[in-house]
Coordinates of C-alpha atoms and ligand atoms in Angstrom, one line a residue:
M14 CA 144.6 -53.0 47.4
S15 CA 142.5 -51.8 44.4
S16 CA 142.9 -48.2 43.1
P17 CA 139.9 -46.0 42.8
N18 CA 137.9 -46.2 39.6
L19 CA 137.8 -42.4 39.5
L20 CA 140.3 -40.1 41.1
V21 CA 140.1 -36.3 40.8
K22 CA 143.0 -34.3 42.2
K23 CA 142.8 -30.5 42.9
L24 CA 140.6 -30.0 39.8
C25 CA 139.9 -26.4 38.7
K26 CA 137.9 -25.0 35.8
N27 CA 137.5 -21.3 35.1
F28 CA 135.2 -19.8 32.6
G29 CA 136.7 -16.3 32.2
G30 CA 136.6 -14.9 35.8
L31 CA 134.1 -17.6 37.0
Q32 CA 135.6 -20.5 39.0
A33 CA 133.0 -23.2 38.1
V34 CA 135.1 -26.0 39.7
N35 CA 137.6 -25.0 42.4
D36 CA 140.3 -27.2 43.9
L37 CA 138.1 -30.3 43.9
S38 CA 139.4 -33.7 44.9
L39 CA 137.3 -36.9 44.8
A40 CA 137.9 -40.7 44.8
L41 CA 135.3 -43.3 43.9
E42 CA 136.0 -46.9 44.9
P43 CA 135.1 -49.7 42.5
G44 CA 131.3 -50.5 42.8
E45 CA 130.6 -47.4 44.8
R46 CA 127.5 -45.3 44.3
R47 CA 128.2 -41.7 44.9
A48 CA 125.6 -38.9 44.9
I49 CA 126.8 -35.4 44.0
I50 CA 124.5 -32.7 45.2
G51 CA 124.6 -29.0 45.5
P52 CA 122.6 -25.9 44.5
N53 CA 122.1 -24.7 40.9
G54 CA 125.4 -23.5 39.4
A55 CA 127.5 -25.4 42.0
G56 CA 129.6 -26.9 39.2
K57 CA 128.2 -30.4 39.2
T58 CA 127.7 -30.8 35.4
T59 CA 131.0 -29.0 34.8
L60 CA 132.7 -31.7 36.9
F61 CA 131.1 -34.4 34.7
N62 CA 132.2 -32.5 31.6
L63 CA 135.7 -32.5 33.0
I64 CA 135.7 -36.2 33.9
S65 CA 134.2 -37.2 30.5
G66 CA 136.7 -35.0 28.6
A67 CA 134.1 -32.6 27.1
F68 CA 136.0 -29.8 28.8
S69 CA 139.7 -29.7 29.7
P70 CA 140.5 -28.5 33.2
S71 CA 142.3 -25.2 34.0
S72 CA 144.4 -27.3 36.4
G73 CA 144.4 -30.5 38.3
E74 CA 144.4 -34.2 37.4
I75 CA 141.9 -36.9 36.5
Y76 CA 142.5 -40.6 36.7
L77 CA 140.2 -43.4 35.4
F78 CA 140.8 -46.9 36.6
G79 CA 144.3 -46.0 37.8
K80 CA 145.3 -44.3 34.5
E81 CA 145.9 -40.6 34.1
V82 CA 143.4 -39.2 31.5
T83 CA 143.6 -35.4 32.2
R84 CA 144.3 -34.6 28.5
V85 CA 142.9 -37.8 26.9
S86 CA 140.1 -37.5 24.4
P87 CA 136.4 -38.2 25.4
H88 CA 136.4 -41.1 22.9
R89 CA 139.4 -42.8 24.6
R90 CA 137.9 -42.3 28.0
A91 CA 134.8 -44.1 26.8
A92 CA 136.9 -46.9 25.5
L93 CA 138.5 -47.3 28.9
G94 CA 135.0 -47.9 30.3
L95 CA 133.4 -44.5 31.1
A96 CA 129.9 -43.6 30.1
R97 CA 127.6 -40.7 30.9
T98 CA 124.0 -39.5 30.5
F99 CA 123.1 -35.8 30.1
Q100 CA 121.0 -33.4 32.1
I101 CA 118.9 -32.7 29.0
T102 CA 117.3 -35.5 27.0
N103 CA 119.5 -36.6 24.2
L104 CA 117.6 -39.1 22.1
F105 CA 116.9 -39.0 18.3
P106 CA 113.2 -38.1 18.6
N107 CA 112.2 -39.3 15.1
L108 CA 114.0 -42.7 15.3
S109 CA 112.4 -45.7 17.0
L110 CA 113.5 -46.9 20.4
F111 CA 115.2 -49.8 18.7
E112 CA 117.1 -47.6 16.3
N113 CA 118.3 -45.3 19.1
V114 CA 119.7 -48.2 21.1
L115 CA 121.1 -49.9 18.0
L116 CA 123.0 -46.7 17.1
A117 CA 124.6 -46.6 20.6
V118 CA 125.5 -50.2 20.5
Q119 CA 127.0 -49.8 17.0
A120 CA 128.9 -46.6 17.9
L121 CA 130.7 -48.4 20.7
D122 CA 131.2 -51.6 18.8
T123 CA 132.7 -50.3 15.6
A124 CA 135.7 -49.1 17.5
K125 CA 136.5 -52.7 18.2
Y126 CA 135.9 -54.2 14.8
S127 CA 137.4 -53.6 11.4
A128 CA 135.6 -51.9 8.5
L129 CA 134.7 -55.3 7.2
R130 CA 131.0 -55.9 8.2
P131 CA 129.6 -59.3 7.4
V132 CA 125.8 -59.7 7.9
S133 CA 126.7 -61.6 11.1
F134 CA 128.2 -58.5 12.5
Y135 CA 124.9 -56.6 12.1
R136 CA 123.0 -59.5 13.7
H137 CA 125.3 -59.4 16.7
L138 CA 124.5 -55.7 17.1
E139 CA 120.8 -56.4 16.8
K140 CA 121.0 -59.2 19.3
R141 CA 122.7 -56.9 21.9
T142 CA 120.1 -54.2 21.2
Y143 CA 117.2 -56.6 21.9
E144 CA 119.0 -58.0 25.0
L145 CA 119.3 -54.5 26.4
L146 CA 115.6 -53.7 25.7
E147 CA 114.6 -57.1 27.2
E148 CA 116.6 -56.5 30.4
W149 CA 114.8 -53.2 30.8
G150 CA 111.4 -54.5 30.1
M151 CA 111.1 -52.3 27.0
R152 CA 111.2 -54.9 24.2
E153 CA 107.6 -54.5 23.3
K154 CA 108.2 -50.7 22.8
A155 CA 111.1 -51.3 20.4
G156 CA 109.2 -49.9 17.4
E157 CA 107.9 -46.8 19.0
L158 CA 109.4 -43.4 18.0
A159 CA 111.5 -42.0 20.8
R160 CA 109.4 -38.8 20.9
N161 CA 106.2 -40.8 21.6
L162 CA 107.7 -42.5 24.7
S163 CA 106.8 -41.1 28.1
H164 CA 109.3 -38.8 29.7
G165 CA 110.1 -41.6 32.3
D166 CA 110.8 -44.1 29.5
Q167 CA 113.0 -41.6 27.6
R168 CA 115.2 -41.1 30.7
Q169 CA 115.4 -44.9 31.1
V170 CA 116.4 -45.2 27.5
E171 CA 119.2 -42.7 28.0
I172 CA 120.6 -45.0 30.8
I173 CA 120.3 -48.0 28.4
L174 CA 122.3 -46.0 25.8
A175 CA 125.0 -45.3 28.3
L176 CA 125.1 -49.0 29.2
A177 CA 125.4 -50.2 25.6
G178 CA 129.2 -50.3 25.8
N179 CA 129.3 -52.2 29.2
P180 CA 130.9 -49.3 31.1
R181 CA 132.7 -49.8 34.4
L182 CA 132.0 -46.2 35.5
L183 CA 128.7 -44.5 34.8
L184 CA 128.0 -40.7 35.3
L185 CA 124.3 -39.9 35.6
D186 CA 123.3 -36.2 35.4
E187 CA 119.9 -35.7 37.0
P188 CA 118.3 -38.9 35.7
T189 CA 115.0 -38.1 37.4
S190 CA 114.7 -34.4 36.4
G191 CA 111.3 -33.5 35.1
L192 CA 109.7 -36.8 36.0
S193 CA 106.5 -37.5 37.9
P194 CA 106.7 -39.2 41.3
A195 CA 105.7 -42.5 39.8
E196 CA 108.3 -42.2 37.0
T197 CA 110.9 -41.1 39.5
S198 CA 110.5 -44.3 41.5
T199 CA 110.6 -46.4 38.4
V200 CA 113.9 -44.8 37.3
T201 CA 115.3 -44.9 40.8
E202 CA 114.5 -48.6 41.0
A203 CA 116.2 -49.2 37.6
I204 CA 119.3 -47.5 38.8
R205 CA 119.3 -49.4 42.0
K206 CA 119.2 -52.7 40.1
L207 CA 122.2 -51.9 37.8
D208 CA 125.1 -54.4 38.0
S209 CA 126.7 -53.8 41.4
N210 CA 130.2 -53.9 39.7
I211 CA 129.4 -50.6 37.9
T212 CA 130.7 -47.6 39.8
I213 CA 128.1 -44.8 39.6
A214 CA 128.3 -41.1 40.2
L215 CA 124.9 -39.5 40.2
I216 CA 124.0 -35.8 40.2
E217 CA 120.6 -35.4 41.8
H218 CA 118.4 -32.6 43.0
D219 CA 115.9 -34.9 44.5
M220 CA 117.3 -35.7 47.9
D221 CA 115.1 -38.7 48.4
V222 CA 116.6 -40.2 45.2
A223 CA 120.1 -39.2 46.1
F224 CA 119.9 -40.6 49.6
A225 CA 118.1 -43.8 48.5
L226 CA 120.8 -44.7 45.9
A227 CA 124.1 -43.5 47.3
D228 CA 126.7 -45.0 49.6
R229 CA 128.3 -41.7 50.0
V230 CA 127.4 -38.1 49.2
S231 CA 129.6 -35.2 48.0
V232 CA 128.2 -31.7 48.4
L233 CA 129.4 -29.0 46.0
H234 CA 129.0 -25.3 46.6
F235 CA 130.5 -22.6 44.4
G236 CA 132.6 -25.2 42.7
S237 CA 134.2 -26.5 45.9
L238 CA 133.6 -29.6 48.0
L239 CA 131.6 -28.3 51.0
A240 CA 131.1 -31.7 52.6
E241 CA 131.5 -35.4 52.0
G242 CA 130.3 -38.4 53.9
S243 CA 127.8 -41.2 54.4
V244 CA 124.1 -40.4 53.8
S245 CA 123.4 -40.0 57.5
E246 CA 126.4 -37.8 58.0
I247 CA 125.3 -35.5 55.2
K248 CA 121.7 -35.5 56.3
D249 CA 122.8 -34.3 59.7
D250 CA 125.3 -31.7 58.5
P251 CA 124.1 -28.2 59.3
R252 CA 126.3 -26.7 56.5
V253 CA 124.3 -28.7 54.0
T254 CA 120.9 -27.6 55.4
E255 CA 122.3 -24.0 55.4
I256 CA 123.2 -23.9 51.7
Y257 CA 119.8 -25.4 50.7
L258 CA 117.7 -23.3 53.1
G259 CA 119.9 -20.2 53.6
G260 CA 120.0 -19.1 50.0
E261 CA 116.2 -19.1 49.3
Ligands
LIG5 N1 130.4 -23.7 28.9 C1 130.3 -22.8 29.9 N2 130.7 -21.5 29.6 C2 130.6 -20.6 30.6 N3 130.1 -20.8 31.9 C3 129.7 -22.0 32.1 C4 129.7 -23.1 31.2 N4 129.2 -24.2 31.7 C5 128.9 -23.9 33.0 N5 129.2 -22.6 33.2 C6 128.9 -21.9 34.5 O1 129.6 -22.6 35.5 C7 128.8 -22.7 36.7 C8 128.6 -24.1 37.1 O2 127.6 -24.6 36.1 P1 127.2 -26.1 36.1 O3 126.3 -26.3 35.0 O4 128.4 -27.0 36.3 O5 126.3 -26.2 37.5 P2 125.4 -27.3 38.1 O6 125.9 -27.6 39.5 O7 125.3 -28.5 37.1 O8 124.0 -26.6 38.1 P3 122.5 -27.2 37.9 O9 122.1 -27.8 39.2 O10 121.7 -25.9 37.6 O11 122.5 -28.1 36.7 C9 127.6 -21.8 36.4 O12 127.8 -20.5 36.9 C10 127.5 -21.9 34.9 O13 126.8 -20.7 34.4
LIG6 MG1 123.9 -29.4 36.0

Protein backbone atom coordinates (compact mmCIF):
# COMPACT_ATOMS: atom_id res chain seq x y z
CA MET A 1 0.00 0.00 0.00
CA SER A 2 1.40 3.41 -0.94
CA SER A 3 1.46 6.23 1.59
CA PRO A 4 -0.24 9.51 0.67
CA ASN A 5 1.94 12.09 -1.12
CA LEU A 6 0.59 14.72 1.21
CA LEU A 7 -0.66 14.14 4.71
CA VAL A 8 -1.74 16.97 6.99
CA LYS A 9 -2.72 16.13 10.56
CA LYS A 10 -4.68 18.42 12.87
CA LEU A 11 -2.99 21.50 11.43
CA CYS A 12 -3.56 24.88 13.12
CA LYS A 13 -2.24 28.34 12.28
CA ASN A 14 -3.09 31.40 14.37
CA PHE A 15 -2.28 34.98 13.45
CA GLY A 16 -2.68 36.69 16.81
CA GLY A 17 -6.26 35.93 17.81
CA LEU A 18 -7.27 34.81 14.32
CA GLN A 19 -7.42 31.07 13.62
CA ALA A 20 -6.63 31.04 9.91
CA VAL A 21 -6.31 27.23 9.81
CA ASN A 22 -8.12 25.22 12.46
CA ASP A 23 -7.59 21.52 13.19
CA LEU A 24 -7.31 20.64 9.50
CA SER A 25 -6.53 17.11 8.33
CA LEU A 26 -6.08 16.08 4.69
CA ALA A 27 -4.57 13.22 2.71
CA LEU A 28 -3.76 13.26 -1.02
CA GLU A 29 -3.05 9.95 -2.72
CA PRO A 30 -0.34 9.73 -5.41
CA GLY A 31 -1.65 11.11 -8.72
CA GLU A 32 -4.78 12.56 -7.13
CA ARG A 33 -6.21 15.90 -8.28
CA ARG A 34 -7.77 17.69 -5.32
CA ALA A 35 -9.62 20.99 -5.49
CA ILE A 36 -9.61 23.17 -2.41
CA ILE A 37 -12.49 25.61 -2.38
CA GLY A 38 -14.01 27.97 0.14
CA PRO A 39 -14.96 31.64 0.55
CA ASN A 40 -12.43 34.50 0.76
CA GLY A 41 -10.39 34.28 3.93
CA ALA A 42 -11.20 30.58 4.49
CA GLY A 43 -7.51 29.77 4.98
CA LYS A 44 -6.74 28.19 1.60
CA THR A 45 -3.56 30.13 0.79
CA THR A 46 -2.44 29.84 4.42
CA LEU A 47 -2.74 26.07 4.08
CA PHE A 48 -0.45 26.19 1.02
CA ASN A 49 1.99 28.40 2.92
CA LEU A 50 2.09 25.81 5.69
CA ILE A 51 2.53 22.89 3.29
CA SER A 52 5.33 24.65 1.38
CA GLY A 53 7.02 25.80 4.58
CA ALA A 54 6.60 29.55 4.09
CA PHE A 55 4.78 29.59 7.46
CA SER A 56 5.31 27.26 10.37
CA PRO A 57 2.16 25.86 11.96
CA SER A 58 0.96 26.72 15.46
CA SER A 59 0.37 22.99 15.91
CA GLY A 60 -0.17 19.86 13.89
CA GLU A 61 1.97 17.84 11.49
CA ILE A 62 2.76 17.77 7.76
CA TYR A 63 4.13 14.78 5.84
CA LEU A 64 5.37 14.81 2.24
CA PHE A 65 5.85 11.47 0.48
CA GLY A 66 5.73 9.68 3.82
CA LYS A 67 8.35 11.90 5.49
CA GLU A 68 7.57 14.33 8.28
CA VAL A 69 8.44 17.89 7.18
CA THR A 70 6.57 20.02 9.74
CA ARG A 71 9.74 21.98 10.65
CA VAL A 72 11.72 21.39 7.45
CA SER A 73 12.79 24.42 5.33
CA PRO A 74 10.88 25.33 2.13
CA HIS A 75 14.03 24.60 0.14
CA ARG A 76 14.28 21.04 1.43
CA ARG A 77 10.58 20.46 0.81
CA ALA A 78 11.14 21.58 -2.80
CA ALA A 79 14.06 19.16 -3.06
CA LEU A 80 11.73 16.34 -1.96
CA GLY A 81 9.48 17.10 -4.95
CA LEU A 82 7.08 19.86 -3.91
CA ALA A 83 6.37 22.90 -6.11
CA ARG A 84 3.80 25.65 -5.96
CA THR A 85 2.43 28.63 -7.83
CA PHE A 86 1.19 31.83 -6.25
CA GLN A 87 -2.15 33.61 -6.21
CA ILE A 88 -0.45 36.75 -7.53
CA THR A 89 1.70 36.71 -10.67
CA ASN A 90 5.27 36.14 -9.76
CA LEU A 91 7.32 36.55 -12.96
CA PHE A 92 10.24 38.90 -13.61
CA PRO A 93 8.39 41.38 -15.88
CA ASN A 94 11.48 42.79 -17.62
CA LEU A 95 13.08 39.45 -18.38
CA SER A 96 12.16 37.40 -21.42
CA LEU A 97 10.02 34.29 -21.21
CA PHE A 98 13.17 32.25 -21.90
CA GLU A 99 15.10 33.96 -19.09
CA ASN A 100 12.27 33.49 -16.60
CA VAL A 101 12.13 29.76 -17.30
CA LEU A 102 15.92 29.41 -17.42
CA LEU A 103 16.20 30.97 -13.95
CA ALA A 104 13.73 28.47 -12.52
CA VAL A 105 15.47 25.54 -14.20
CA GLN A 106 18.84 26.77 -12.95
CA ALA A 107 17.66 27.45 -9.40
CA LEU A 108 16.46 23.89 -9.09
CA ASP A 109 19.45 22.36 -10.81
CA THR A 110 22.27 24.12 -9.01
CA ALA A 111 21.28 22.32 -5.81
CA LYS A 112 22.16 19.08 -7.55
CA TYR A 113 25.50 20.08 -9.12
CA SER A 114 28.80 21.37 -7.79
CA ALA A 115 29.99 24.95 -8.20
CA LEU A 116 32.02 23.84 -11.17
CA ARG A 117 30.04 24.87 -14.28
CA PRO A 118 31.39 23.73 -17.60
CA VAL A 119 29.77 25.17 -20.75
CA SER A 120 27.98 21.85 -21.18
CA PHE A 121 26.17 22.47 -17.89
CA TYR A 122 24.72 25.72 -19.23
CA ARG A 123 23.71 23.97 -22.45
CA HIS A 124 21.89 21.35 -20.45
CA LEU A 125 19.89 24.09 -18.68
CA GLU A 126 19.08 25.77 -21.98
CA LYS A 127 17.97 22.47 -23.46
CA ARG A 128 15.61 21.81 -20.56
CA THR A 129 14.25 25.37 -20.86
CA TYR A 130 13.50 24.93 -24.56
CA GLU A 131 11.95 21.53 -23.89
CA LEU A 132 9.55 23.03 -21.36
CA LEU A 133 8.60 25.87 -23.71
CA GLU A 134 8.14 23.41 -26.57
CA GLU A 135 5.88 21.15 -24.47
CA TRP A 136 3.68 24.12 -23.67
CA GLY A 137 3.59 25.44 -27.23
CA MET A 138 5.39 28.64 -26.20
CA ARG A 139 8.75 28.23 -27.87
CA GLU A 140 8.09 30.92 -30.46
CA LYS A 141 7.40 33.39 -27.63
CA ALA A 142 10.73 32.63 -25.88
CA GLY A 143 12.18 36.08 -26.63
CA GLU A 144 9.18 38.12 -25.49
CA LEU A 145 9.36 40.08 -22.26
CA ALA A 146 7.21 38.51 -19.56
CA ARG A 147 5.28 41.76 -19.09
CA ASN A 148 4.23 41.73 -22.76
CA LEU A 149 2.69 38.26 -22.55
CA SER A 150 -1.07 37.98 -22.20
CA HIS A 151 -2.38 37.37 -18.69
CA GLY A 152 -3.31 33.82 -19.70
CA ASP A 153 0.20 33.15 -21.02
CA GLN A 154 1.71 34.58 -17.82
CA ARG A 155 -0.32 32.20 -15.66
CA GLN A 156 0.75 29.29 -17.85
CA VAL A 157 4.37 30.36 -17.51
CA GLU A 158 4.01 30.23 -13.73
CA ILE A 159 2.95 26.62 -14.01
CA ILE A 160 5.93 25.96 -16.30
CA LEU A 161 8.24 27.51 -13.67
CA ALA A 162 6.77 25.23 -11.02
CA LEU A 163 7.32 22.22 -13.30
CA ALA A 164 10.96 23.10 -13.95
CA GLY A 165 12.17 20.83 -11.14
CA ASN A 166 9.96 17.86 -12.09
CA PRO A 167 7.81 17.99 -8.94
CA ARG A 168 5.77 15.04 -7.68
CA LEU A 169 3.34 17.30 -5.82
CA LEU A 170 2.15 20.59 -7.28
CA LEU A 171 0.17 23.25 -5.39
CA LEU A 172 -1.68 25.69 -7.66
CA ASP A 173 -3.17 28.79 -6.01
CA GLU A 174 -5.99 30.13 -8.20
CA PRO A 175 -4.28 29.48 -11.54
CA THR A 176 -7.19 31.00 -13.49
CA SER A 177 -7.78 34.11 -11.41
CA GLY A 178 -8.20 37.25 -13.49
CA LEU A 179 -8.38 35.35 -16.78
CA SER A 180 -10.90 35.76 -19.58
CA PRO A 181 -13.19 32.78 -20.28
CA ALA A 182 -11.03 31.79 -23.28
CA GLU A 183 -7.80 32.02 -21.27
CA THR A 184 -9.45 30.09 -18.42
CA SER A 185 -10.24 27.19 -20.70
CA THR A 186 -6.69 27.19 -22.14
CA VAL A 187 -5.15 27.07 -18.65
CA THR A 188 -7.68 24.47 -17.47
CA GLU A 189 -6.80 22.27 -20.43
CA ALA A 190 -3.07 22.72 -19.76
CA ILE A 191 -3.55 21.60 -16.15
CA ARG A 192 -5.68 18.66 -17.22
CA LYS A 193 -2.89 17.51 -19.54
CA LEU A 194 -0.18 17.54 -16.87
CA ASP A 195 1.58 14.22 -16.26
CA SER A 196 -0.95 12.05 -14.42
CA ASN A 197 1.77 10.95 -11.98
CA ILE A 198 1.92 14.46 -10.55
CA THR A 199 -0.31 14.89 -7.50
CA ILE A 200 -2.10 18.24 -7.66
CA ALA A 201 -3.83 20.40 -5.07
CA LEU A 202 -5.64 23.28 -6.70
CA ILE A 203 -7.21 26.28 -4.98
CA GLU A 204 -9.95 27.56 -7.23
CA HIS A 205 -12.75 30.10 -7.01
CA ASP A 206 -14.16 29.12 -10.38
CA MET A 207 -16.36 26.11 -9.57
CA ASP A 208 -16.48 24.98 -13.19
CA VAL A 209 -12.69 24.77 -13.24
CA ALA A 210 -12.53 23.09 -9.82
CA PHE A 211 -15.14 20.51 -10.74
CA ALA A 212 -13.65 19.90 -14.20
CA LEU A 213 -10.17 19.14 -12.87
CA ALA A 214 -10.68 17.50 -9.49
CA ASP A 215 -11.15 13.90 -8.41
CA ARG A 216 -12.11 15.05 -4.94
CA VAL A 217 -12.94 18.40 -3.38
CA SER A 218 -12.15 19.77 0.09
CA VAL A 219 -14.21 22.72 1.29
CA LEU A 220 -12.66 25.11 3.79
CA HIS A 221 -14.68 27.50 5.90
CA PHE A 222 -13.19 29.68 8.66
CA GLY A 223 -10.02 27.58 8.56
CA SER A 224 -11.80 24.26 9.11
CA LEU A 225 -12.72 21.46 6.78
CA LEU A 226 -16.46 21.89 6.20
CA ALA A 227 -16.88 19.04 3.73
CA GLU A 228 -14.87 16.65 1.60
CA GLY A 229 -15.96 14.29 -1.15
CA SER A 230 -16.26 13.54 -4.83
CA VAL A 231 -17.29 16.33 -7.19
CA SER A 232 -20.91 15.12 -7.25
CA GLU A 233 -21.08 14.78 -3.45
CA ILE A 234 -19.81 18.34 -3.01
CA LYS A 235 -22.12 19.73 -5.70
CA ASP A 236 -25.09 18.22 -3.86
CA ASP A 237 -23.99 19.21 -0.36
CA PRO A 238 -26.40 21.82 1.03
CA ARG A 239 -23.74 23.09 3.50
CA VAL A 240 -21.54 24.07 0.55
CA THR A 241 -24.35 25.95 -1.20
CA GLU A 242 -25.11 27.62 2.12
CA ILE A 243 -21.62 29.09 2.64
CA TYR A 244 -21.49 30.42 -0.92
CA LEU A 245 -25.03 31.79 -1.06
CA GLY A 246 -25.76 32.41 2.63
CA GLY A 247 -22.99 34.93 3.20
CA GLU A 248 -23.78 37.30 0.35
N1 LIG B 1 0.57 36.72 7.07
C1 LIG B 1 -0.63 36.93 7.66
N2 LIG B 1 -0.74 37.67 8.78
C2 LIG B 1 -1.95 37.87 9.37
N3 LIG B 1 -3.11 37.36 8.92
C3 LIG B 1 -3.07 36.63 7.80
C4 LIG B 1 -1.84 36.36 7.10
N4 LIG B 1 -2.10 35.59 6.02
C5 LIG B 1 -3.43 35.38 6.03
N5 LIG B 1 -4.01 36.00 7.10
C6 LIG B 1 -5.44 35.95 7.45
O1 LIG B 1 -5.80 34.58 7.54
C7 LIG B 1 -7.10 34.37 6.99
C8 LIG B 1 -7.02 33.36 5.88
O2 LIG B 1 -6.36 33.97 4.78
P1 LIG B 1 -5.99 33.18 3.46
O3 LIG B 1 -5.19 34.09 2.61
O4 LIG B 1 -5.41 31.87 3.80
O5 LIG B 1 -7.44 32.97 2.83
P2 LIG B 1 -7.86 32.37 1.42
O6 LIG B 1 -8.82 31.26 1.69
O7 LIG B 1 -6.68 32.09 0.59
O8 LIG B 1 -8.68 33.61 0.81
P3 LIG B 1 -8.81 34.14 -0.70
O9 LIG B 1 -9.83 33.27 -1.34
O10 LIG B 1 -9.29 35.54 -0.54
O11 LIG B 1 -7.47 34.06 -1.35
C9 LIG B 1 -7.61 35.73 6.54
O12 LIG B 1 -8.41 36.26 7.57
C10 LIG B 1 -6.33 36.53 6.36
O13 LIG B 1 -6.56 37.90 6.57
MG1 LIG C 1 -5.93 32.80 -1.17
